[in-house]
PDB file of C-alpha atoms in Angstrom:
ATOM      1  CA  THR W 832      83.916 150.134 264.911  1.00 73.00           C
ATOM      2  CA  ALA W 833      81.055 152.825 263.806  1.00 81.00           C
ATOM      3  CA  LYS W 834      83.277 154.198 261.527  1.00 85.00           C
ATOM      4  CA  GLN W 835      83.998 151.050 259.529  1.00 85.00           C
ATOM      5  CA  ILE W 836      80.096 150.434 259.349  1.00 86.00           C
ATOM      6  CA  TYR W 837      79.303 153.981 258.564  1.00 83.00           C
ATOM      7  CA  SER W 838      81.784 153.413 255.630  1.00 86.00           C
ATOM      8  CA  ALA W 839      80.316 150.367 254.425  1.00 86.00           C
ATOM      9  CA  HIS W 840      77.032 151.895 254.346  1.00 85.00           C
ATOM     10  CA  ALA W 841      78.269 155.002 252.034  1.00 86.00           C
ATOM     11  CA  ALA W 842      80.317 152.327 249.857  1.00 86.00           C
ATOM     12  CA  VAL W 843      76.793 150.552 249.687  1.00 84.00           C
ATOM     13  CA  LEU W 844      75.177 154.179 248.817  1.00 85.00           C
ATOM     14  CA  ALA W 845      77.904 154.194 246.096  1.00 85.00           C
ATOM     15  CA  ARG W 846      77.651 150.740 244.878  1.00 87.00           C
ATOM     16  CA  LYS W 847      81.339 150.366 245.586  1.00 88.00           C
ATOM     17  CA  TRP W 848      81.128 146.573 246.972  1.00 87.00           C
ATOM     18  CA  PRO W 849      84.666 146.010 247.291  1.00 89.00           C
ATOM     19  CA  ALA W 850      84.793 148.918 249.731  1.00 89.00           C
ATOM     20  CA  VAL W 851      81.941 147.603 251.507  1.00 89.00           C
ATOM     21  CA  LEU W 852      82.973 144.234 251.960  1.00 90.00           C
ATOM     22  CA  ALA W 853      86.238 145.855 253.560  1.00 91.00           C
ATOM     23  CA  SER W 854      85.042 148.061 255.800  1.00 91.00           C
ATOM     24  CA  ALA W 855      82.566 145.721 257.002  1.00 91.00           C
ATOM     25  CA  SER W 856      85.198 142.747 257.208  1.00 92.00           C
ATOM     26  CA  GLU W 857      87.228 144.863 259.653  1.00 93.00           C
ATOM     27  CA  ALA W 858      84.202 145.974 261.550  1.00 92.00           C
ATOM     28  CA  GLN W 859      82.796 142.195 261.825  1.00 94.00           C
ATOM     29  CA  ARG W 860      86.400 141.234 263.236  1.00 93.00           C
ATOM     30  CA  LYS W 861      86.447 143.706 266.018  1.00 93.00           C
ATOM     31  CA  CYS W 862      83.082 143.003 266.990  1.00 92.00           C
ATOM     32  CA  TRP W 863      83.457 139.505 267.015  1.00 91.00           C
ATOM     33  CA  SER W 864      86.476 140.174 269.094  1.00 91.00           C
ATOM     34  CA  ALA W 865      84.604 142.116 271.468  1.00 90.00           C
ATOM     35  CA  ILE W 866      82.037 139.963 271.821  1.00 90.00           C
ATOM     36  CA  HIS W 867      83.737 137.139 272.668  1.00 88.00           C
ATOM     37  CA  THR W 868      85.809 138.362 275.126  1.00 85.00           C
ATOM     38  CA  GLY W 869      84.766 137.833 278.818  1.00 77.00           C
ATOM     39  CA  VAL W 870      81.580 137.117 279.807  1.00 82.00           C
ATOM     40  CA  TRP W 871      78.701 136.610 277.443  1.00 77.00           C
ATOM     41  CA  SER W 872      76.062 138.638 279.422  1.00 81.00           C
ATOM     42  CA  GLY W 873      78.631 141.042 279.974  1.00 85.00           C
ATOM     43  CA  VAL W 874      78.320 142.318 276.358  1.00 87.00           C
ATOM     44  CA  ASN W 875      77.149 145.773 275.699  1.00 89.00           C
ATOM     45  CA  ASP W 876      74.128 145.229 273.107  1.00 89.00           C
ATOM     46  CA  ALA W 877      75.789 147.832 271.027  1.00 90.00           C
ATOM     47  CA  TRP W 878      78.618 145.179 270.126  1.00 91.00           C
ATOM     48  CA  ARG W 879      75.799 142.878 269.107  1.00 91.00           C
ATOM     49  CA  ALA W 880      74.079 145.490 266.949  1.00 92.00           C
ATOM     50  CA  ALA W 881      77.222 146.182 265.172  1.00 92.00           C
ATOM     51  CA  TYR W 882      78.290 142.475 264.597  1.00 94.00           C
ATOM     52  CA  MET W 883      74.860 142.250 263.077  1.00 93.00           C
ATOM     53  CA  ALA W 884      75.185 145.174 260.912  1.00 92.00           C
ATOM     54  CA  SER W 885      78.540 144.201 259.741  1.00 93.00           C
ATOM     55  CA  CYS W 886      77.267 140.488 258.870  1.00 93.00           C
ATOM     56  CA  PHE W 887      74.359 142.158 256.550  1.00 92.00           C
ATOM     57  CA  TYR W 888      77.150 144.216 254.861  1.00 90.00           C
ATOM     58  CA  VAL W 889      79.726 141.547 254.087  1.00 92.00           C
ATOM     59  CA  ALA W 890      76.662 139.293 252.876  1.00 92.00           C
ATOM     60  CA  LEU W 891      75.280 142.035 250.811  1.00 90.00           C
ATOM     61  CA  ALA W 892      79.236 143.149 249.244  1.00 90.00           C
ATOM     62  CA  ARG W 893      79.813 139.357 248.631  1.00 89.00           C
ATOM     63  CA  THR W 894      77.045 138.551 246.385  1.00 88.00           C
ATOM     64  CA  ASN W 895      77.101 141.848 244.823  1.00 86.00           C
ATOM     65  CA  GLY W 896      80.382 141.459 243.286  1.00 80.00           C
ATOM     66  CA  ALA W 897      83.111 141.550 245.786  1.00 74.00           C
ATOM     67  CA  ALA W 898      83.664 137.931 246.541  1.00 72.00           C
ATOM     68  CA  PRO W 899      87.003 136.466 244.681  1.00 71.00           C
ATOM     69  CA  GLU W 900      86.636 135.923 241.403  1.00 69.00           C
ATOM     70  CA  GLU W 901      87.807 132.071 241.505  1.00 62.00           C
ATOM     71  CA  THR W 902      84.662 131.546 243.564  1.00 72.00           C
ATOM     72  CA  SER W 903      81.700 129.954 242.365  1.00 81.00           C
ATOM     73  CA  PRO W 904      78.042 131.551 242.686  1.00 84.00           C
ATOM     74  CA  VAL W 905      77.128 128.683 244.770  1.00 84.00           C
ATOM     75  CA  ASP W 906      80.036 129.214 247.381  1.00 86.00           C
ATOM     76  CA  THR W 907      79.682 132.770 247.040  1.00 87.00           C
ATOM     77  CA  LEU W 908      75.928 132.622 248.070  1.00 88.00           C
ATOM     78  CA  ARG W 909      76.653 129.930 250.681  1.00 88.00           C
ATOM     79  CA  ALA W 910      79.534 132.154 252.218  1.00 89.00           C
ATOM     80  CA  ALA W 911      77.255 134.929 252.309  1.00 91.00           C
ATOM     81  CA  LEU W 912      74.254 132.902 254.110  1.00 91.00           C
ATOM     82  CA  ARG W 913      76.605 131.570 256.676  1.00 91.00           C
ATOM     83  CA  ASN W 914      77.536 135.265 257.495  1.00 91.00           C
ATOM     84  CA  LEU W 915      73.768 136.027 257.620  1.00 92.00           C
ATOM     85  CA  ASP W 916      73.262 132.775 259.995  1.00 91.00           C
ATOM     86  CA  LEU W 917      76.527 134.356 262.205  1.00 91.00           C
ATOM     87  CA  GLY W 918      74.666 137.960 262.371  1.00 92.00           C
ATOM     88  CA  ILE W 919      71.231 136.331 263.449  1.00 90.00           C
ATOM     89  CA  MET W 920      72.505 133.876 266.037  1.00 89.00           C
ATOM     90  CA  ILE W 921      75.120 136.271 267.550  1.00 89.00           C
ATOM     91  CA  GLY W 922      73.799 139.576 266.842  1.00 88.00           C
ATOM     92  CA  SER W 923      71.020 141.613 268.781  1.00 86.00           C
ATOM     93  CA  LEU W 924      67.395 141.590 268.067  1.00 82.00           C
ATOM     94  CA  GLU W 925      67.206 145.016 266.301  1.00 82.00           C
ATOM     95  CA  TYR W 926      67.595 144.369 262.567  1.00 82.00           C
ATOM     96  CA  ARG W 927      66.749 140.511 262.810  1.00 87.00           C
ATOM     97  CA  ALA W 928      63.708 140.993 260.367  1.00 87.00           C
ATOM     98  CA  GLU W 929      66.433 142.501 257.876  1.00 89.00           C
ATOM     99  CA  LEU W 930      68.603 139.479 258.069  1.00 90.00           C
ATOM    100  CA  LEU W 931      66.089 136.908 257.930  1.00 90.00           C
ATOM    101  CA  ARG W 932      64.593 138.628 254.686  1.00 89.00           C
ATOM    102  CA  LEU W 933      68.437 139.014 252.976  1.00 90.00           C
ATOM    103  CA  ALA W 934      68.766 135.034 253.919  1.00 89.00           C
ATOM    104  CA  SER W 935      65.219 134.065 252.707  1.00 88.00           C
ATOM    105  CA  SER W 936      66.293 136.005 249.392  1.00 88.00           C
ATOM    106  CA  LEU W 937      69.563 134.470 248.908  1.00 89.00           C
ATOM    107  CA  GLU W 938      68.190 131.113 249.812  1.00 87.00           C
ATOM    108  CA  GLU W 939      65.603 131.463 246.522  1.00 86.00           C
ATOM    109  CA  ARG W 940      68.788 132.835 244.439  1.00 86.00           C
ATOM    110  CA  LEU W 941      70.933 129.811 245.555  1.00 85.00           C
ATOM    111  CA  GLU W 942      68.268 127.736 244.577  1.00 83.00           C
ATOM    112  CA  ALA W 943      67.728 129.187 241.421  1.00 82.00           C
ATOM    113  CA  VAL W 944      71.516 128.961 240.769  1.00 79.00           C
ATOM    114  CA  VAL W 945      71.742 125.393 241.905  1.00 77.00           C
ATOM    115  CA  GLU W 946      68.996 124.579 239.414  1.00 72.00           C
ATOM    116  CA  LEU W 947      70.042 126.096 236.379  1.00 71.00           C
ATOM    117  CA  ASN W 948      73.733 124.792 236.882  1.00 65.00           C
ATOM    118  CA  PRO W 949      73.225 121.777 238.562  1.00 59.00           C
ATOM    119  CA  GLY W 950      77.064 121.033 237.664  1.00 56.00           C
ATOM    120  CA  CYS W 951      78.200 124.349 238.954  1.00 54.00           C
ATOM    121  CA  SER W 952      79.316 122.949 242.160  1.00 46.00           C
ATOM    122  CA  THR W 953      79.470 119.552 243.520  1.00 37.00           C
ATOM    123  CA  SER W 954      80.501 120.772 246.870  1.00 44.00           C
ATOM    124  CA  THR W 955      78.342 119.681 249.752  1.00 41.00           C
ATOM    125  CA  SER W 956      80.257 121.578 252.395  1.00 41.00           C
ATOM    126  CA  ASP W 957      80.395 125.252 253.383  1.00 41.00           C
ATOM    127  CA  ASP W 958      83.684 127.233 253.594  1.00 42.00           C
ATOM    128  CA  ASP W 959      84.446 125.720 256.938  1.00 39.00           C
ATOM    129  CA  GLY W 960      84.539 122.291 255.577  1.00 38.00           C
ATOM    130  CA  LEU W 961      80.985 121.110 257.626  1.00 35.00           C
ATOM    131  CA  PRO W 962      78.324 119.488 256.016  1.00 36.00           C
ATOM    132  CA  ALA W 963      75.816 122.163 254.003  1.00 38.00           C
ATOM    133  CA  ALA W 964      73.112 123.590 256.183  1.00 37.00           C
ATOM    134  CA  LYS W 965      70.578 122.392 253.187  1.00 37.00           C
ATOM    135  CA  ASN W 966      71.328 119.075 254.200  1.00 36.00           C
ATOM    136  CA  LEU W 967      68.077 118.037 256.499  1.00 36.00           C
ATOM    137  CA  ASP W 968      67.644 114.455 258.186  1.00 39.00           C
ATOM    138  CA  MET W 969      63.531 114.735 258.325  1.00 37.00           C
ATOM    139  CA  SER W 970      63.095 110.730 257.594  1.00 35.00           C
ATOM    140  CA  THR W 971      60.019 109.259 258.943  1.00 33.00           C
ATOM    141  CA  GLY W 972      61.586 106.059 259.870  1.00 35.00           C
ATOM    142  CA  GLY W 973      61.693 104.106 262.979  1.00 35.00           C
ATOM    143  CA  ASP W 974      64.432 105.956 265.362  1.00 38.00           C
ATOM    144  CA  ALA W 975      64.745 109.131 262.840  1.00 41.00           C
ATOM    145  CA  LYS W 976      62.159 110.710 265.192  1.00 44.00           C
ATOM    146  CA  VAL W 977      62.005 111.182 269.038  1.00 47.00           C
ATOM    147  CA  ARG W 978      58.875 110.147 270.937  1.00 46.00           C
ATOM    148  CA  GLN W 979      57.679 113.338 273.086  1.00 49.00           C
ATOM    149  CA  ARG W 980      56.409 112.380 276.520  1.00 48.00           C
ATOM    150  CA  ASN W 981      52.776 113.766 275.319  1.00 50.00           C
ATOM    151  CA  GLY W 982      53.194 111.280 272.142  1.00 52.00           C
ATOM    152  CA  GLY W 983      54.349 113.693 269.551  1.00 62.00           C
ATOM    153  CA  ASP W 984      57.098 113.258 267.250  1.00 72.00           C
ATOM    154  CA  VAL W 985      59.893 115.373 267.305  1.00 79.00           C
ATOM    155  CA  TRP W 986      62.053 115.995 264.166  1.00 80.00           C
ATOM    156  CA  ARG W 987      65.701 115.451 263.767  1.00 84.00           C
ATOM    157  CA  LEU W 988      67.271 118.009 261.734  1.00 85.00           C
ATOM    158  CA  THR W 989      71.149 118.448 260.834  1.00 85.00           C
ATOM    159  CA  ARG W 990      72.185 121.929 260.307  1.00 84.00           C
ATOM    160  CA  PRO W 991      68.799 123.747 259.383  1.00 85.00           C
ATOM    161  CA  SER W 992      69.015 127.082 258.031  1.00 83.00           C
ATOM    162  CA  LEU W 993      67.772 129.807 260.139  1.00 83.00           C
ATOM    163  CA  PRO W 994      64.708 130.910 258.161  1.00 84.00           C
ATOM    164  CA  PHE W 995      63.638 126.929 257.876  1.00 84.00           C
ATOM    165  CA  PHE W 996      64.302 126.453 261.631  1.00 85.00           C
ATOM    166  CA  TYR W 997      62.193 129.665 262.507  1.00 83.00           C
ATOM    167  CA  ASN W 998      59.572 128.844 260.183  1.00 82.00           C
ATOM    168  CA  GLU W 999      58.912 125.338 260.600  1.00 82.00           C
ATOM    169  CA  CYS W1000      59.955 124.829 264.492  1.00 83.00           C
ATOM    170  CA  MET W1001      59.645 128.126 266.347  1.00 83.00           C
ATOM    171  CA  GLN W1002      56.716 129.597 264.944  1.00 82.00           C
ATOM    172  CA  PRO W1003      54.599 126.297 265.328  1.00 82.00           C
ATOM    173  CA  ALA W1004      56.198 125.434 268.814  1.00 80.00           C
ATOM    174  CA  GLN W1005      57.327 121.820 266.800  1.00 83.00           C
ATOM    175  CA  PRO W1006      60.296 120.576 268.815  1.00 84.00           C
ATOM    176  CA  ALA W1007      63.217 119.396 267.076  1.00 85.00           C
ATOM    177  CA  VAL W1008      66.641 117.743 267.908  1.00 86.00           C
ATOM    178  CA  LEU W1009      69.072 119.736 265.761  1.00 86.00           C
ATOM    179  CA  LEU W1010      72.317 117.752 264.928  1.00 85.00           C
ATOM    180  CA  GLY W1011      75.534 119.586 264.027  1.00 83.00           C
ATOM    181  CA  VAL W1012      74.833 123.025 264.857  1.00 81.00           C
ATOM    182  CA  ILE W1013      77.876 123.634 267.243  1.00 81.00           C
ATOM    183  CA  ASP W1014      80.443 121.458 265.581  1.00 78.00           C
ATOM    184  CA  GLY W1015      82.278 124.615 264.070  1.00 75.00           C
ATOM    185  CA  TRP W1016      82.244 126.948 267.117  1.00 76.00           C
ATOM    186  CA  PRO W1017      85.395 127.492 268.841  1.00 74.00           C
ATOM    187  CA  ALA W1018      84.110 126.922 272.218  1.00 72.00           C
ATOM    188  CA  SER W1019      83.743 122.931 271.102  1.00 70.00           C
ATOM    189  CA  GLN W1020      87.266 122.729 270.726  1.00 72.00           C
ATOM    190  CA  ARG W1021      89.607 122.492 273.698  1.00 73.00           C
ATOM    191  CA  TRP W1022      91.089 125.777 274.624  1.00 70.00           C
ATOM    192  CA  SER W1023      94.839 126.535 274.537  1.00 69.00           C
ATOM    193  CA  ALA W1024      96.077 128.086 277.799  1.00 60.00           C
TER     194      ALA W1024
END
């Protein structure tokens, strides 16, 4: 796996984006298997760091021309953001700032693409068929908020992006009810024997 990550890094330096995507995707698959085999706490942190690095390189490659040609710019950016989200959630803490920085940059690009070409993609879902992460339910209506014991309100958010959740909920210690965040996780499905 280290070999694929080093290959992806060398390809980034040479700006060979299809090679970056191929190497990083292979590393990502191997890391995913290692992370999801056995007990969660028994996984070596090196696998999590490698997974995070491979997610970073996959997102970088997709947004620099290695995505399939038939993919719209909006879908390309959403797929890259999904990779970064997975890297942030499942990866180690080592390179979290770099992934958050790239995710923030890609979210700005996505907003600009949608603003410039409002009809370029009418899709409201990611490539996994789930609702897009931008659909936030932050209404102030009666039962849209849950009441805390101390009297404060709790936001109900539907699949918020990680940067949004970190900046708006984690940093200010604002509690939130997260909806739809594990719908696509394999563990939420019945496992076959």
